[in-house]
Amino acid sequence: MNFKKLTDLNVSAKRVFIRADLNVPQDEHGAITDDTRIRAALPGIRYALAGGAAVMVTSHLGRPTEGEFKAEDSLAPIAVRLAELLGRPVPLVQNWVDGADLADAVKPGEIVLLENCRVNKGEKKNDDALAQKLAKLCDIWVHDAFGTAHRAEVTTYGMGKYAPVACAGPCLAAELDALTRALAKPAHPLVAIVAGSKVSTKLTVLESLADKVDQLIVGGGIANTFLLAAGKKIGKSLAEPDLVEAARRVMQKVSVPLPAEVVCAKALSATAVATVKSIDDVTDDDMILDIGPMAAQELSRIVAQAGTIVWNGPVGVFEIEQFSCGTKTLAHAIADSKAFSLAGGGDTIAAINAFGTKVSYISTAGGAFLEFLEGKKLPAVEILEQRADS
């Protein structure tokens, strides 16, 4: 991929507009419960400030209705936290679309936070007139929100067409470098771990990866559908029988090691009794909720031999102790592997945090991560590549 990077540019006295991903979780009182995304935006902001730029940062937060600003849509809590992390004031500018207040609000070496961009009419539909108007606010447009890279909106795509310079921030550039290393230029064997409740939500990912990887490990409800496709009984486990043929097509393309041993219970409950069984001993009233110890060790051996590992989804209901061993064993095997490992997805990150796992790179994105795995061209990448030489 060829695109300009913020860190390669001279930003002195330039007006730098950074589209960050500051969509952080908040409690019922509006207090931030996890500032990971704010911290991820800091390198780009600090680079621009240190270079003497007049820095404008915006983001979406939640799901606001365009043109109908509500207090809960405000980036005010983010402005407070950003100021704490930067150790400097971060004023929040509300009516910024026409730029009337920006000339006085931000000078070279200063920063302002622009209120929730998804409140602006035309943002989500990538209104061209709005894109042209906002592009005039800056000399350099920076996309640094990989979590939105799969969306063609005004601040994530449209501005990139019209701003004098369009570039990737450090966060976005790092994500694209990691994904390219894992999928476009992988060290082999390339092993993908794809798990989750349903095949239907990740079928295109599975089909795309089947053409690229050397081994495809499946887990969770997805594995149950593959077990059905292999002629195994899964009792009352979560599965999608109507996608058995799709699972078979995937298995015809790539090696999909299925667990010969599973952990079952009669119900999905924190108090349920877990029983390790051969897959051939699963009864009609069993629910498969994890892979068994021997199966986990077998998958760990595959991971140990890998050159590249892509991980999306836990292989069992790891939130419940008695069904967590499979995911924990596999997570530790990934951590111990010498392979380049890339992990993404909310449940995967939760498992990494739960087990203290070390991976080479963690993607904080959800939809964009999956669409990249599918082989789709992300709008953010498309516009940055188009503007690479301008």
mmCIF file of C-alpha atoms in Angstrom:
data_model
loop_
_atom_site.group_PDB
_atom_site.id
_atom_site.type_symbol
_atom_site.label_atom_id
_atom_site.label_comp_id
_atom_site.label_asym_id
_atom_site.label_seq_id
_atom_site.Cartn_x
_atom_site.Cartn_y
_atom_site.Cartn_z
ATOM 1 C CA MET A 1 0.000 0.000 0.000
ATOM 2 C CA ASN A 2 1.216 3.445 -0.930
ATOM 3 C CA PHE A 3 -0.011 6.411 1.103
ATOM 4 C CA LYS A 4 1.332 9.495 2.835
ATOM 5 C CA LYS A 5 1.997 9.357 6.567
ATOM 6 C CA LEU A 6 1.588 12.256 8.959
ATOM 7 C CA THR A 7 4.947 11.482 10.536
ATOM 8 C CA ASP A 8 6.692 12.103 7.197
ATOM 9 C CA LEU A 9 5.238 15.615 6.789
ATOM 10 C CA ASN A 10 6.353 19.059 7.901
ATOM 11 C CA VAL A 11 3.328 20.426 9.740
ATOM 12 C CA SER A 12 4.773 23.743 10.946
ATOM 13 C CA ALA A 13 2.089 26.479 10.947
ATOM 14 C CA LYS A 14 -0.262 24.120 9.093
ATOM 15 C CA ARG A 15 -3.908 23.594 9.990
ATOM 16 C CA VAL A 16 -4.083 19.865 10.730
ATOM 17 C CA PHE A 17 -7.475 18.148 10.923
ATOM 18 C CA ILE A 18 -7.283 14.733 12.610
ATOM 19 C CA ARG A 19 -10.181 12.294 12.340
ATOM 20 C CA ALA A 20 -9.598 10.130 15.402
ATOM 21 C CA ASP A 21 -11.616 7.308 16.944
ATOM 22 C CA LEU A 22 -12.541 8.582 20.399
ATOM 23 C CA ASN A 23 -15.730 6.527 20.637
ATOM 24 C CA VAL A 24 -15.013 5.313 24.165
ATOM 25 C CA PRO A 25 -17.350 3.402 26.503
ATOM 26 C CA GLN A 26 -19.049 5.415 29.235
ATOM 27 C CA ASP A 27 -21.112 4.521 32.290
ATOM 28 C CA GLU A 28 -24.636 5.744 32.992
ATOM 29 C CA HIS A 29 -23.233 9.000 34.366
ATOM 30 C CA GLY A 30 -21.115 9.697 31.268
ATOM 31 C CA ALA A 31 -17.814 8.797 32.924
ATOM 32 C CA ILE A 32 -15.268 7.137 30.637
ATOM 33 C CA THR A 33 -14.715 3.492 31.607
ATOM 34 C CA ASP A 34 -11.909 2.700 29.138
ATOM 35 C CA ASP A 35 -9.676 5.343 27.529
ATOM 36 C CA THR A 36 -7.745 2.971 25.238
ATOM 37 C CA ARG A 37 -8.903 4.706 22.067
ATOM 38 C CA ILE A 38 -8.020 8.149 23.411
ATOM 39 C CA ARG A 39 -4.517 6.936 24.241
ATOM 40 C CA ALA A 40 -4.215 5.417 20.753
ATOM 41 C CA ALA A 41 -4.833 8.866 19.243
ATOM 42 C CA LEU A 42 -2.077 10.572 21.253
ATOM 43 C CA PRO A 43 0.963 9.864 19.013
ATOM 44 C CA GLY A 44 -0.597 11.635 16.030
ATOM 45 C CA ILE A 45 -1.805 14.559 18.094
ATOM 46 C CA ARG A 46 1.551 14.952 19.830
ATOM 47 C CA TYR A 47 3.430 14.832 16.533
ATOM 48 C CA ALA A 48 1.287 17.600 15.086
ATOM 49 C CA LEU A 49 1.548 19.769 18.208
ATOM 50 C CA ALA A 50 5.314 19.293 18.498
ATOM 51 C CA GLY A 51 5.653 20.283 14.848
ATOM 52 C CA GLY A 52 3.901 23.579 15.440
ATOM 53 C CA ALA A 53 0.579 22.793 13.780
ATOM 54 C CA ALA A 54 -2.806 24.251 14.654
ATOM 55 C CA VAL A 55 -4.507 20.977 15.554
ATOM 56 C CA MET A 56 -8.195 20.178 15.175
ATOM 57 C CA VAL A 57 -9.407 16.754 16.309
ATOM 58 C CA THR A 58 -12.851 15.249 15.894
ATOM 59 C CA SER A 59 -14.560 11.899 16.340
ATOM 60 C CA HIS A 60 -17.957 10.307 16.506
ATOM 61 C CA LEU A 61 -19.390 9.143 19.822
ATOM 62 C CA GLY A 62 -22.316 6.767 20.089
ATOM 63 C CA ARG A 63 -25.133 6.870 17.553
ATOM 64 C CA PRO A 64 -26.455 10.459 17.472
ATOM 65 C CA THR A 65 -29.242 11.658 15.211
ATOM 66 C CA GLU A 66 -27.903 14.051 12.599
ATOM 67 C CA GLY A 67 -28.925 17.628 13.253
ATOM 68 C CA GLU A 68 -30.296 16.831 16.718
ATOM 69 C CA PHE A 69 -27.528 17.386 19.252
ATOM 70 C CA LYS A 70 -28.169 15.969 22.718
ATOM 71 C CA ALA A 71 -26.061 16.292 25.866
ATOM 72 C CA GLU A 72 -25.225 12.573 25.833
ATOM 73 C CA ASP A 73 -23.725 12.992 22.347
ATOM 74 C CA SER A 74 -21.130 15.499 23.526
ATOM 75 C CA LEU A 75 -17.386 14.904 23.412
ATOM 76 C CA ALA A 76 -17.024 17.000 26.584
ATOM 77 C CA PRO A 77 -15.831 14.054 28.737
ATOM 78 C CA ILE A 78 -13.312 13.159 26.020
ATOM 79 C CA ALA A 79 -12.007 16.742 25.987
ATOM 80 C CA VAL A 80 -11.409 16.547 29.733
ATOM 81 C CA ARG A 81 -9.556 13.232 29.509
ATOM 82 C CA LEU A 82 -7.551 14.327 26.478
ATOM 83 C CA ALA A 83 -6.451 17.454 28.335
ATOM 84 C CA GLU A 84 -5.334 15.317 31.281
ATOM 85 C CA LEU A 85 -3.291 13.014 29.049
ATOM 86 C CA LEU A 86 -1.714 15.847 27.056
ATOM 87 C CA GLY A 87 -1.154 18.073 30.064
ATOM 88 C CA ARG A 88 -2.621 21.094 28.302
ATOM 89 C CA PRO A 89 -6.046 22.698 27.738
ATOM 90 C CA VAL A 90 -8.249 21.125 25.058
ATOM 91 C CA PRO A 91 -11.164 23.478 24.355
ATOM 92 C CA LEU A 92 -14.315 21.909 22.899
ATOM 93 C CA VAL A 93 -15.700 23.744 19.855
ATOM 94 C CA GLN A 94 -19.357 23.099 19.095
ATOM 95 C CA ASN A 95 -20.550 24.975 16.002
ATOM 96 C CA TRP A 96 -17.504 24.358 13.866
ATOM 97 C CA VAL A 97 -18.823 23.274 10.464
ATOM 98 C CA ASP A 98 -18.679 26.776 8.952
ATOM 99 C CA GLY A 99 -15.322 27.437 10.588
ATOM 100 C CA ALA A 100 -16.343 30.821 11.944
ATOM 101 C CA ASP A 101 -14.940 30.176 15.423
ATOM 102 C CA LEU A 102 -11.882 28.121 14.469
ATOM 103 C CA ALA A 103 -9.508 30.903 13.388
ATOM 104 C CA ASP A 104 -9.577 32.403 16.868
ATOM 105 C CA ALA A 105 -9.943 29.113 18.712
ATOM 106 C CA VAL A 106 -6.768 27.402 17.546
ATOM 107 C CA LYS A 107 -3.306 28.780 16.817
ATOM 108 C CA PRO A 108 -0.091 26.974 15.811
ATOM 109 C CA GLY A 109 1.004 24.752 18.683
ATOM 110 C CA GLU A 110 -2.530 24.591 20.095
ATOM 111 C CA ILE A 111 -5.336 22.023 19.939
ATOM 112 C CA VAL A 112 -9.118 22.056 19.931
ATOM 113 C CA LEU A 113 -11.597 19.188 19.965
ATOM 114 C CA LEU A 114 -14.448 19.570 17.491
ATOM 115 C CA GLU A 115 -17.824 18.350 18.700
ATOM 116 C CA ASN A 116 -19.261 14.966 17.628
ATOM 117 C CA CYS A 117 -18.949 14.885 13.830
ATOM 118 C CA ARG A 118 -21.876 12.507 13.352
ATOM 119 C CA VAL A 119 -24.271 15.192 14.564
ATOM 120 C CA ASN A 120 -23.485 17.125 11.362
ATOM 121 C CA LYS A 121 -26.146 16.750 8.675
ATOM 122 C CA GLY A 122 -24.727 14.787 5.753
ATOM 123 C CA GLU A 123 -21.826 13.170 7.656
ATOM 124 C CA LYS A 124 -22.899 9.534 7.381
ATOM 125 C CA LYS A 125 -24.098 9.836 3.780
ATOM 126 C CA ASN A 126 -20.793 11.423 2.770
ATOM 127 C CA ASP A 127 -22.463 14.568 1.463
ATOM 128 C CA ASP A 128 -20.112 16.040 -1.126
ATOM 129 C CA ALA A 129 -20.941 19.667 -0.399
ATOM 130 C CA LEU A 130 -20.222 19.143 3.297
ATOM 131 C CA ALA A 131 -16.963 17.374 2.452
ATOM 132 C CA GLN A 132 -15.805 20.321 0.342
ATOM 133 C CA LYS A 133 -16.756 22.802 3.071
ATOM 134 C CA LEU A 134 -14.924 20.914 5.835
ATOM 135 C CA ALA A 135 -11.854 20.326 3.655
ATOM 136 C CA LYS A 136 -11.368 24.109 3.528
ATOM 137 C CA LEU A 137 -10.835 24.125 7.295
ATOM 138 C CA CYS A 138 -7.442 22.448 6.976
ATOM 139 C CA ASP A 139 -4.169 22.225 5.111
ATOM 140 C CA ILE A 140 -3.653 18.574 6.060
ATOM 141 C CA TRP A 141 -6.407 15.969 6.603
ATOM 142 C CA VAL A 142 -5.341 13.038 8.755
ATOM 143 C CA HIS A 143 -7.265 9.775 8.961
ATOM 144 C CA ASP A 144 -6.230 8.132 12.215
ATOM 145 C CA ALA A 145 -9.344 6.079 13.028
ATOM 146 C CA PHE A 146 -8.950 2.549 11.699
ATOM 147 C CA GLY A 147 -12.185 1.533 13.417
ATOM 148 C CA THR A 148 -14.023 3.728 10.893
ATOM 149 C CA ALA A 149 -11.863 2.867 7.881
ATOM 150 C CA HIS A 150 -14.622 0.705 6.389
ATOM 151 C CA ARG A 151 -17.085 3.641 6.343
ATOM 152 C CA ALA A 152 -17.205 6.262 3.590
ATOM 153 C CA GLU A 153 -18.371 9.290 5.576
ATOM 154 C CA VAL A 154 -17.475 12.965 5.258
ATOM 155 C CA THR A 155 -14.735 13.026 7.912
ATOM 156 C CA THR A 156 -13.447 9.518 7.109
ATOM 157 C CA TYR A 157 -13.452 9.738 3.308
ATOM 158 C CA GLY A 158 -15.040 12.816 1.712
ATOM 159 C CA MET A 159 -12.603 15.329 3.189
ATOM 160 C CA GLY A 160 -9.768 13.207 1.854
ATOM 161 C CA LYS A 161 -10.841 14.011 -1.702
ATOM 162 C CA TYR A 162 -10.634 17.767 -1.291
ATOM 163 C CA ALA A 163 -8.102 18.595 1.436
ATOM 164 C CA PRO A 164 -4.786 19.965 0.069
ATOM 165 C CA VAL A 165 -2.972 16.992 1.640
ATOM 166 C CA ALA A 166 -4.453 13.655 2.786
ATOM 167 C CA CYS A 167 -2.453 11.292 4.969
ATOM 168 C CA ALA A 168 -2.641 8.465 7.516
ATOM 169 C CA GLY A 169 -2.003 9.070 11.196
ATOM 170 C CA PRO A 170 0.267 6.776 13.229
ATOM 171 C CA CYS A 171 -2.591 4.633 14.541
ATOM 172 C CA LEU A 172 -4.077 3.945 11.105
ATOM 173 C CA ALA A 173 -0.651 3.437 9.524
ATOM 174 C CA ALA A 174 0.323 0.902 12.195
ATOM 175 C CA GLU A 175 -2.921 -1.033 11.685
ATOM 176 C CA LEU A 176 -2.436 -1.183 7.930
ATOM 177 C CA ASP A 177 1.218 -2.181 8.276
ATOM 178 C CA ALA A 178 0.272 -5.015 10.666
ATOM 179 C CA LEU A 179 -2.577 -6.271 8.487
ATOM 180 C CA THR A 180 -0.413 -6.132 5.372
ATOM 181 C CA ARG A 181 2.336 -8.072 7.131
ATOM 182 C CA ALA A 182 -0.142 -10.700 8.298
ATOM 183 C CA LEU A 183 -2.142 -11.181 5.112
ATOM 184 C CA ALA A 184 -0.393 -9.668 2.109
ATOM 185 C CA LYS A 185 3.173 -10.655 2.993
ATOM 186 C CA PRO A 186 2.870 -13.379 5.636
ATOM 187 C CA ALA A 187 5.548 -15.719 6.860
ATOM 188 C CA HIS A 188 4.266 -19.236 6.350
ATOM 189 C CA PRO A 189 2.655 -21.361 7.648
ATOM 190 C CA LEU A 190 -0.172 -18.823 7.953
ATOM 191 C CA VAL A 191 -2.673 -19.947 10.592
ATOM 192 C CA ALA A 192 -6.010 -18.212 11.112
ATOM 193 C CA ILE A 193 -8.206 -18.706 14.170
ATOM 194 C CA VAL A 194 -11.792 -17.641 13.534
ATOM 195 C CA ALA A 195 -14.384 -18.249 16.213
ATOM 196 C CA GLY A 196 -17.696 -16.866 17.331
ATOM 197 C CA SER A 197 -21.314 -17.776 17.748
ATOM 198 C CA LYS A 198 -22.382 -17.917 14.102
ATOM 199 C CA VAL A 199 -20.921 -18.913 10.754
ATOM 200 C CA SER A 200 -23.305 -16.485 9.046
ATOM 201 C CA THR A 201 -21.621 -13.426 10.574
ATOM 202 C CA LYS A 202 -18.165 -14.531 9.407
ATOM 203 C CA LEU A 203 -18.867 -16.706 6.369
ATOM 204 C CA THR A 204 -17.254 -14.281 3.907
ATOM 205 C CA VAL A 205 -14.225 -14.032 6.199
ATOM 206 C CA LEU A 206 -13.927 -17.821 6.325
ATOM 207 C CA GLU A 207 -14.286 -18.150 2.550
ATOM 208 C CA SER A 208 -11.694 -15.460 1.898
ATOM 209 C CA LEU A 209 -9.189 -16.850 4.396
ATOM 210 C CA ALA A 210 -9.641 -20.362 2.989
ATOM 211 C CA ASP A 211 -7.860 -19.165 -0.149
ATOM 212 C CA LYS A 212 -4.962 -17.591 1.787
ATOM 213 C CA VAL A 213 -4.129 -19.593 4.902
ATOM 214 C CA ASP A 214 -2.383 -22.907 5.443
ATOM 215 C CA GLN A 215 -4.519 -23.888 8.442
ATOM 216 C CA LEU A 216 -7.922 -22.552 9.502
ATOM 217 C CA ILE A 217 -8.852 -23.144 13.139
ATOM 218 C CA VAL A 218 -12.523 -22.624 13.971
ATOM 219 C CA GLY A 219 -14.103 -22.369 17.399
ATOM 220 C CA GLY A 220 -17.291 -21.621 19.309
ATOM 221 C CA GLY A 221 -20.609 -21.960 17.518
ATOM 222 C CA ILE A 222 -18.755 -21.778 14.204
ATOM 223 C CA ALA A 223 -16.886 -24.985 15.058
ATOM 224 C CA ASN A 224 -20.180 -26.706 15.872
ATOM 225 C CA THR A 225 -21.464 -26.022 12.360
ATOM 226 C CA PHE A 226 -18.219 -27.434 10.939
ATOM 227 C CA LEU A 227 -18.588 -30.499 13.173
ATOM 228 C CA LEU A 228 -22.068 -31.035 11.718
ATOM 229 C CA ALA A 229 -20.544 -30.728 8.255
ATOM 230 C CA ALA A 230 -18.075 -33.459 9.237
ATOM 231 C CA GLY A 231 -20.945 -35.751 10.263
ATOM 232 C CA LYS A 232 -20.501 -35.394 14.025
ATOM 233 C CA LYS A 233 -23.268 -35.140 16.614
ATOM 234 C CA ILE A 234 -23.341 -31.882 18.560
ATOM 235 C CA GLY A 235 -26.427 -32.398 20.753
ATOM 236 C CA LYS A 236 -28.246 -29.114 21.448
ATOM 237 C CA SER A 237 -25.165 -26.964 20.812
ATOM 238 C CA LEU A 238 -25.429 -23.633 19.028
ATOM 239 C CA ALA A 239 -25.024 -24.196 15.289
ATOM 240 C CA GLU A 240 -26.442 -23.231 11.889
ATOM 241 C CA PRO A 241 -27.494 -26.398 10.036
ATOM 242 C CA ASP A 242 -28.444 -24.387 6.942
ATOM 243 C CA LEU A 243 -24.783 -23.420 6.505
ATOM 244 C CA VAL A 244 -23.362 -26.935 6.645
ATOM 245 C CA GLU A 245 -22.768 -26.956 2.891
ATOM 246 C CA ALA A 246 -20.925 -23.640 3.128
ATOM 247 C CA ALA A 247 -18.720 -25.144 5.847
ATOM 248 C CA ARG A 248 -18.001 -28.130 3.627
ATOM 249 C CA ARG A 249 -16.917 -25.842 0.794
ATOM 250 C CA VAL A 250 -14.454 -24.159 3.123
ATOM 251 C CA MET A 251 -13.091 -27.536 4.277
ATOM 252 C CA GLN A 252 -12.544 -28.551 0.660
ATOM 253 C CA LYS A 253 -10.224 -25.572 0.197
ATOM 254 C CA VAL A 254 -8.130 -25.629 3.368
ATOM 255 C CA SER A 255 -7.211 -27.834 6.314
ATOM 256 C CA VAL A 256 -9.696 -27.217 9.167
ATOM 257 C CA PRO A 257 -8.623 -29.236 12.238
ATOM 258 C CA LEU A 258 -11.736 -30.062 14.258
ATOM 259 C CA PRO A 259 -11.665 -31.023 17.962
ATOM 260 C CA ALA A 260 -11.779 -34.737 18.692
ATOM 261 C CA GLU A 261 -12.444 -33.851 22.325
ATOM 262 C CA VAL A 262 -14.868 -31.254 23.694
ATOM 263 C CA VAL A 263 -16.157 -29.877 26.987
ATOM 264 C CA CYS A 264 -19.905 -30.287 27.397
ATOM 265 C CA ALA A 265 -22.602 -29.283 29.850
ATOM 266 C CA LYS A 266 -26.360 -29.653 30.013
ATOM 267 C CA ALA A 267 -26.860 -25.878 30.132
ATOM 268 C CA LEU A 268 -24.930 -22.672 29.566
ATOM 269 C CA SER A 269 -24.553 -21.535 33.152
ATOM 270 C CA ALA A 270 -21.844 -20.477 35.576
ATOM 271 C CA THR A 271 -22.977 -23.316 37.837
ATOM 272 C CA ALA A 272 -23.140 -25.971 35.098
ATOM 273 C CA VAL A 273 -21.052 -29.108 35.501
ATOM 274 C CA ALA A 274 -18.439 -29.382 32.752
ATOM 275 C CA THR A 275 -17.642 -32.808 31.320
ATOM 276 C CA VAL A 276 -14.787 -33.636 28.934
ATOM 277 C CA LYS A 277 -15.922 -36.027 26.193
ATOM 278 C CA SER A 278 -14.809 -37.505 22.926
ATOM 279 C CA ILE A 279 -16.728 -35.817 20.124
ATOM 280 C CA ASP A 280 -18.179 -39.242 19.332
ATOM 281 C CA ASP A 281 -19.730 -39.461 22.832
ATOM 282 C CA VAL A 282 -21.743 -36.241 22.682
ATOM 283 C CA THR A 283 -25.387 -36.930 23.582
ATOM 284 C CA ASP A 284 -28.580 -35.252 22.427
ATOM 285 C CA ASP A 285 -28.897 -33.151 25.584
ATOM 286 C CA ASP A 286 -25.262 -31.957 25.581
ATOM 287 C CA MET A 287 -24.062 -28.440 24.775
ATOM 288 C CA ILE A 288 -20.491 -28.096 23.488
ATOM 289 C CA LEU A 289 -19.041 -25.049 25.255
ATOM 290 C CA ASP A 290 -15.280 -25.485 24.846
ATOM 291 C CA ILE A 291 -12.640 -27.673 23.253
ATOM 292 C CA GLY A 292 -11.094 -30.396 25.414
ATOM 293 C CA PRO A 293 -7.534 -30.389 26.818
ATOM 294 C CA MET A 294 -6.175 -32.803 24.201
ATOM 295 C CA ALA A 295 -7.775 -30.812 21.393
ATOM 296 C CA ALA A 296 -6.315 -27.592 22.835
ATOM 297 C CA GLN A 297 -2.858 -29.154 22.908
ATOM 298 C CA GLU A 298 -3.190 -30.324 19.315
ATOM 299 C CA LEU A 299 -4.145 -26.822 18.168
ATOM 300 C CA SER A 300 -1.290 -25.417 20.228
ATOM 301 C CA ARG A 301 1.139 -27.584 18.279
ATOM 302 C CA ILE A 302 -0.205 -26.111 15.030
ATOM 303 C CA VAL A 303 0.186 -22.590 16.421
ATOM 304 C CA ALA A 304 3.737 -23.351 17.585
ATOM 305 C CA GLN A 305 4.777 -24.175 14.016
ATOM 306 C CA ALA A 306 3.166 -21.088 12.479
ATOM 307 C CA GLY A 307 5.015 -18.201 10.860
ATOM 308 C CA THR A 308 2.001 -15.897 11.054
ATOM 309 C CA ILE A 309 -1.132 -16.087 13.210
ATOM 310 C CA VAL A 310 -4.366 -14.150 12.704
ATOM 311 C CA TRP A 311 -6.781 -14.493 15.635
ATOM 312 C CA ASN A 312 -10.421 -13.425 15.774
ATOM 313 C CA GLY A 313 -12.607 -14.963 18.454
ATOM 314 C CA PRO A 314 -12.310 -17.256 21.518
ATOM 315 C CA VAL A 315 -12.791 -20.996 20.990
ATOM 316 C CA GLY A 316 -15.088 -21.459 23.983
ATOM 317 C CA VAL A 317 -17.252 -19.601 26.485
ATOM 318 C CA PHE A 318 -14.146 -18.293 28.224
ATOM 319 C CA GLU A 319 -16.075 -15.914 30.482
ATOM 320 C CA ILE A 320 -17.151 -18.966 32.534
ATOM 321 C CA GLU A 321 -14.220 -20.624 34.310
ATOM 322 C CA GLN A 322 -15.058 -24.244 33.515
ATOM 323 C CA PHE A 323 -15.288 -23.444 29.783
ATOM 324 C CA SER A 324 -12.222 -21.202 29.556
ATOM 325 C CA CYS A 325 -9.370 -23.713 29.336
ATOM 326 C CA GLY A 326 -9.391 -24.099 25.548
ATOM 327 C CA THR A 327 -9.113 -20.377 24.882
ATOM 328 C CA LYS A 328 -6.574 -19.949 27.673
ATOM 329 C CA THR A 329 -4.350 -22.763 26.362
ATOM 330 C CA LEU A 330 -4.504 -21.450 22.813
ATOM 331 C CA ALA A 331 -3.841 -17.873 23.970
ATOM 332 C CA HIS A 332 -0.723 -18.975 25.833
ATOM 333 C CA ALA A 333 0.427 -20.954 22.791
ATOM 334 C CA ILE A 334 0.100 -17.813 20.658
ATOM 335 C CA ALA A 335 2.059 -15.833 23.242
ATOM 336 C CA ASP A 336 4.819 -18.473 23.268
ATOM 337 C CA SER A 337 4.973 -18.723 19.485
ATOM 338 C CA LYS A 338 7.766 -17.034 17.530
ATOM 339 C CA ALA A 339 5.225 -16.152 14.828
ATOM 340 C CA PHE A 340 3.981 -12.661 14.040
ATOM 341 C CA SER A 341 0.551 -12.646 15.674
ATOM 342 C CA LEU A 342 -2.299 -10.271 14.886
ATOM 343 C CA ALA A 343 -5.468 -10.275 17.010
ATOM 344 C CA GLY A 344 -8.665 -8.301 16.602
ATOM 345 C CA GLY A 345 -12.273 -8.147 17.742
ATOM 346 C CA GLY A 346 -13.872 -7.258 21.058
ATOM 347 C CA ASP A 347 -14.157 -10.794 22.459
ATOM 348 C CA THR A 348 -10.594 -11.575 21.400
ATOM 349 C CA ILE A 349 -9.235 -8.502 23.164
ATOM 350 C CA ALA A 350 -11.272 -9.414 26.253
ATOM 351 C CA ALA A 351 -9.674 -12.873 26.244
ATOM 352 C CA ILE A 352 -6.204 -11.374 25.771
ATOM 353 C CA ASN A 353 -6.784 -9.124 28.775
ATOM 354 C CA ALA A 354 -8.273 -11.944 30.849
ATOM 355 C CA PHE A 355 -5.306 -14.256 30.325
ATOM 356 C CA GLY A 356 -2.530 -11.662 30.118
ATOM 357 C CA THR A 357 -1.622 -12.817 26.628
ATOM 358 C CA LYS A 358 1.086 -11.111 24.598
ATOM 359 C CA VAL A 359 0.554 -10.821 20.843
ATOM 360 C CA SER A 360 2.556 -8.928 18.239
ATOM 361 C CA TYR A 361 -0.245 -6.535 17.355
ATOM 362 C CA ILE A 362 -3.770 -5.938 18.660
ATOM 363 C CA SER A 363 -6.265 -4.306 16.331
ATOM 364 C CA THR A 364 -8.792 -2.190 18.234
ATOM 365 C CA ALA A 365 -11.190 -2.186 15.279
ATOM 366 C CA GLY A 366 -14.170 -4.463 14.761
ATOM 367 C CA GLY A 367 -15.913 -4.107 11.417
ATOM 368 C CA ALA A 368 -12.870 -2.702 9.616
ATOM 369 C CA PHE A 369 -10.718 -5.588 10.863
ATOM 370 C CA LEU A 370 -13.202 -8.186 9.592
ATOM 371 C CA GLU A 371 -13.678 -6.446 6.244
ATOM 372 C CA PHE A 372 -9.921 -6.353 5.728
ATOM 373 C CA LEU A 373 -9.792 -10.094 6.483
ATOM 374 C CA GLU A 374 -12.529 -10.566 3.883
ATOM 375 C CA GLY A 375 -10.276 -8.945 1.327
ATOM 376 C CA LYS A 376 -12.475 -5.877 0.879
ATOM 377 C CA LYS A 377 -10.946 -2.554 -0.094
ATOM 378 C CA LEU A 378 -11.550 -0.151 2.779
ATOM 379 C CA PRO A 379 -12.707 3.362 1.758
ATOM 380 C CA ALA A 380 -10.062 4.993 3.970
ATOM 381 C CA VAL A 381 -7.318 3.007 2.262
ATOM 382 C CA GLU A 382 -8.781 3.723 -1.156
ATOM 383 C CA ILE A 383 -8.803 7.513 -0.738
ATOM 384 C CA LEU A 384 -5.363 7.599 0.884
ATOM 385 C CA GLU A 385 -3.894 5.601 -1.996
ATOM 386 C CA GLN A 386 -5.598 7.883 -4.520
ATOM 387 C CA ARG A 387 -4.080 10.946 -2.834
ATOM 388 C CA ALA A 388 -0.628 9.450 -2.263
ATOM 389 C CA ASP A 389 0.989 11.525 -5.011
ATOM 390 C CA SER A 390 -0.960 14.738 -4.565
#
